[in-house]
Amino acid sequence: MWPSRVIEMREEKPGPIWLRLYALTVYLFLYTPILVLILFSFNKSRRNSSWGGFTTSWYATLWHNESLMRALANSLKVACLATLISTVIGTMAALALSRYQFRGRETVGSLAYLPMMVPEIVMGIALLTFFIKMGIQLSIVSVILAHVAFSVGYVTVTVRTRLAGLAGNLEEAAADLGATPMETFWLVTFPRILPGIMSGALLAFTLSFDDFVITFFTAGIGATTLPLKIYSMLKFGVTPEVNAISTIMLAFTVCLLALWSRLESDPKSLGR
Amino acid sequence: MRRFLVWGLVLPFVLYNLTFVIFPLFTVLYQSLFPIDAEYNVSSSATLANFKVAFSAATMEVMWRSARYALTTTAACMLLGYPLAYYIAVYGGRLRNQLLILVVLPFWTSYLIRTFAWTTLLQKEGVVNHLLLSLHLIRQPLQMLNTEFSVILGLTYGFLPFATLPIYVSLENQDRSLVEAAHDLGATPFQAFWKVVFPLSLPGVISASLITFVPAMGDFVSAEILGSPETTMIGNLIQQQFLALFNWPMGSALSLVLMLLMVTSMALYVAFAGDRDA
């Protein structure tokens, strides 16, 4: 009882002052551009260099922008489906890789890193070439297929990293106590790796929702996602609307992440 | 039975990667061998003509520039991300998850927008110049936009959240009692960090730098939005070949050369880092 209490108290120390200042500076670096962006979404002036007074009119115009709303719907559709598929496939692979010894394990393991080794633009042009040569029409389906291709490796690596930190003793104990492999998985393994799966899924969703480059090459007509729409808006220099839509995206994200942090801080799913 | 289970778990992953990653890459290789002429006629026999152009001095200059930008970006991300990840993992306490979410949060907004957001800050009449002028640190507004600086800044800003995560995971998974043990054996805090914590976090650092270097090297967004013709990266050249000049075989050859250079440098890096680890 005592030693663990002592360690806990040590972990609550605030840390050296220089490290706290450094961390604060990095947070400032991360947030200043975003805060400025949010600020300028309320700017009356169309120019993004001077402040012309407060307005919310740019937000009102967004709701009447039909193509923008369609792009948002496309983005959500793509991200949800791509996350679902890549999380299932990736978690399965991560389980096999971290729990079992089998022939070809190293090769499969390095396969997970392949999409990370390949630059996005190369993945984009490769998938574009592939879809055209195979006669697959560029559509929302081709975008989803492409998004799974680049996110499944990230899920595998994330879940596997989490699994590697957990000893297999509990599974062995469960098996010794007569649990079937299925029972062992759902009652012992799964609750412990759930945070890993969640962060893997979160990563996949992030990558998909944010992806511009691969979508740029694999989306056909009618499959315009939000980043693609924003890119075309930027070309025309429509800054305040772009700032407004990104502010909404940020708010949406905060809600999702708040949900996620709840799941994560549940002591049962912490896996430790 | 067990073997059946293992392959059942792994097979979807393997098949998906074969179909949608490896096979498409081979179609690119195939396509690059058949150049097109000025009238868009595809060559009937395989030649290496496209690769001659891809390895020419002019293209190589762009290639090295991209590598330089990517390396600088990776170094900057490690310098900013490691202490941040360390702070959260060790001193985050109860707020750990929240602090980590704060790091990932910017990543959730479109990379395009985050890149574009810098133009508001960096332009001649922008926020940064205003601030520096009013603090009397400079007399004339600085030209920050459309320079190497702004492109590398954009890249660093884009990939920092992503670089921090793997480092954090490797630090968070560490058994803190190892540090206690080091202290008990007489190590100073710095020694305990350098001899115990840092080596154990190396896998995280390696994957963080891979995760930064690869997308930075092939990026075209930052150079397009924050750069100038003098800061053209290889990604911009490839994009031009595919979407402006419609010379897909040439773009394919450029992509393959980019990958070749990257895989070579990455293999060297992993081998070197792996040696140090052992």
Short mmCIF file of C-alpha atoms in Angstrom, two decimals, chain B residues 119-229:
data_model
loop_
_atom_site.label_atom_id
_atom_site.label_comp_id
_atom_site.label_asym_id
_atom_site.label_seq_id
_atom_site.Cartn_x
_atom_site.Cartn_y
_atom_site.Cartn_z
CA THR B 119 -0.71 33.65 -44.06
CA THR B 120 -2.78 35.84 -41.73
CA LEU B 121 0.05 35.80 -39.22
CA LEU B 122 3.06 36.01 -41.54
CA GLN B 123 2.01 38.45 -44.26
CA LYS B 124 3.60 41.91 -44.56
CA GLU B 125 0.69 43.59 -42.74
CA GLY B 126 0.16 40.50 -40.61
CA VAL B 127 -0.02 39.90 -36.88
CA VAL B 128 3.62 38.91 -36.37
CA ASN B 129 5.00 41.95 -38.18
CA HIS B 130 2.60 44.21 -36.27
CA LEU B 131 3.81 42.75 -32.99
CA LEU B 132 7.51 42.98 -33.86
CA LEU B 133 7.10 46.57 -35.11
CA SER B 134 5.23 47.71 -32.03
CA LEU B 135 7.87 46.12 -29.79
CA HIS B 136 10.51 48.03 -31.82
CA LEU B 137 12.35 44.80 -32.54
CA ILE B 138 12.33 45.56 -36.26
CA ARG B 139 12.14 48.80 -38.29
CA GLN B 140 10.78 47.34 -41.52
CA PRO B 141 8.16 44.60 -41.85
CA LEU B 142 9.89 41.27 -42.52
CA GLN B 143 9.27 39.21 -45.64
CA MET B 144 8.28 35.92 -44.02
CA LEU B 145 5.69 34.59 -46.43
CA ASN B 146 6.77 32.77 -49.60
CA THR B 147 10.16 31.89 -48.15
CA GLU B 148 11.93 28.71 -47.05
CA PHE B 149 11.15 29.75 -43.51
CA SER B 150 7.40 29.83 -44.03
CA VAL B 151 7.36 26.51 -45.90
CA ILE B 152 9.33 24.72 -43.15
CA LEU B 153 7.22 26.42 -40.50
CA GLY B 154 4.08 25.19 -42.22
CA LEU B 155 5.46 21.66 -42.38
CA THR B 156 6.53 21.69 -38.72
CA TYR B 157 3.19 23.06 -37.63
CA GLY B 158 1.38 20.45 -39.69
CA PHE B 159 3.21 17.42 -38.36
CA LEU B 160 4.07 18.36 -34.77
CA PRO B 161 0.92 16.87 -33.19
CA PHE B 162 1.52 13.65 -35.04
CA ALA B 163 5.19 13.52 -34.05
CA THR B 164 4.37 14.02 -30.38
CA LEU B 165 1.97 11.06 -30.11
CA PRO B 166 4.39 8.12 -30.63
CA ILE B 167 6.94 9.70 -28.28
CA TYR B 168 4.23 10.13 -25.68
CA VAL B 169 3.08 6.51 -26.05
CA SER B 170 6.63 5.19 -25.57
CA LEU B 171 7.17 7.41 -22.52
CA GLU B 172 3.79 6.62 -21.01
CA ASN B 173 4.29 2.87 -21.31
CA GLN B 174 7.55 3.07 -19.37
CA ASP B 175 7.76 1.63 -15.90
CA ARG B 176 8.47 4.68 -13.72
CA SER B 177 10.03 2.50 -11.03
CA LEU B 178 13.06 2.15 -13.30
CA VAL B 179 13.74 5.84 -12.72
CA GLU B 180 13.26 5.36 -8.98
CA ALA B 181 15.78 2.53 -9.15
CA ALA B 182 18.25 4.75 -11.02
CA HIS B 183 17.85 7.47 -8.38
CA ASP B 184 18.34 4.92 -5.60
CA LEU B 185 21.55 3.78 -7.29
CA GLY B 186 22.85 7.37 -7.18
CA ALA B 187 22.00 8.69 -10.64
CA THR B 188 21.36 12.43 -11.05
CA PRO B 189 18.03 13.35 -12.68
CA PHE B 190 19.86 14.03 -15.94
CA GLN B 191 21.72 10.69 -15.81
CA ALA B 192 18.48 8.87 -15.04
CA PHE B 193 16.89 10.53 -18.05
CA TRP B 194 19.79 10.03 -20.44
CA LYS B 195 20.66 6.45 -19.43
CA VAL B 196 17.21 5.05 -18.67
CA VAL B 197 14.28 7.09 -19.98
CA PHE B 198 15.68 8.27 -23.30
CA PRO B 199 17.00 4.89 -24.58
CA LEU B 200 13.67 3.27 -23.69
CA SER B 201 11.80 5.97 -25.60
CA LEU B 202 13.92 5.55 -28.75
CA PRO B 203 11.37 3.35 -30.56
CA GLY B 204 8.87 6.17 -30.08
CA VAL B 205 11.37 8.75 -31.33
CA ILE B 206 12.15 6.63 -34.38
CA SER B 207 8.52 6.15 -35.34
CA ALA B 208 7.86 9.83 -34.63
CA SER B 209 10.62 10.91 -36.97
CA LEU B 210 9.45 8.49 -39.67
CA ILE B 211 5.91 9.75 -39.27
CA THR B 212 7.24 13.31 -39.72
CA PHE B 213 9.90 12.87 -42.38
CA VAL B 214 7.82 10.86 -44.85
CA PRO B 215 4.84 13.21 -45.21
CA ALA B 216 7.09 16.28 -45.04
CA MET B 217 9.30 15.03 -47.87
CA GLY B 218 6.37 14.33 -50.18
CA ASP B 219 4.30 17.35 -49.18
CA PHE B 220 3.07 19.86 -51.72
CA VAL B 221 0.47 21.79 -49.72
CA SER B 222 2.83 23.88 -47.59
CA ALA B 223 5.00 24.87 -50.56
CA GLU B 224 1.90 25.66 -52.63
CA ILE B 225 0.26 27.89 -50.03
CA LEU B 226 3.22 29.37 -48.12
CA GLY B 227 6.00 29.06 -50.72
CA SER B 228 7.22 30.60 -53.93
CA PRO B 229 8.64 29.16 -57.19
#
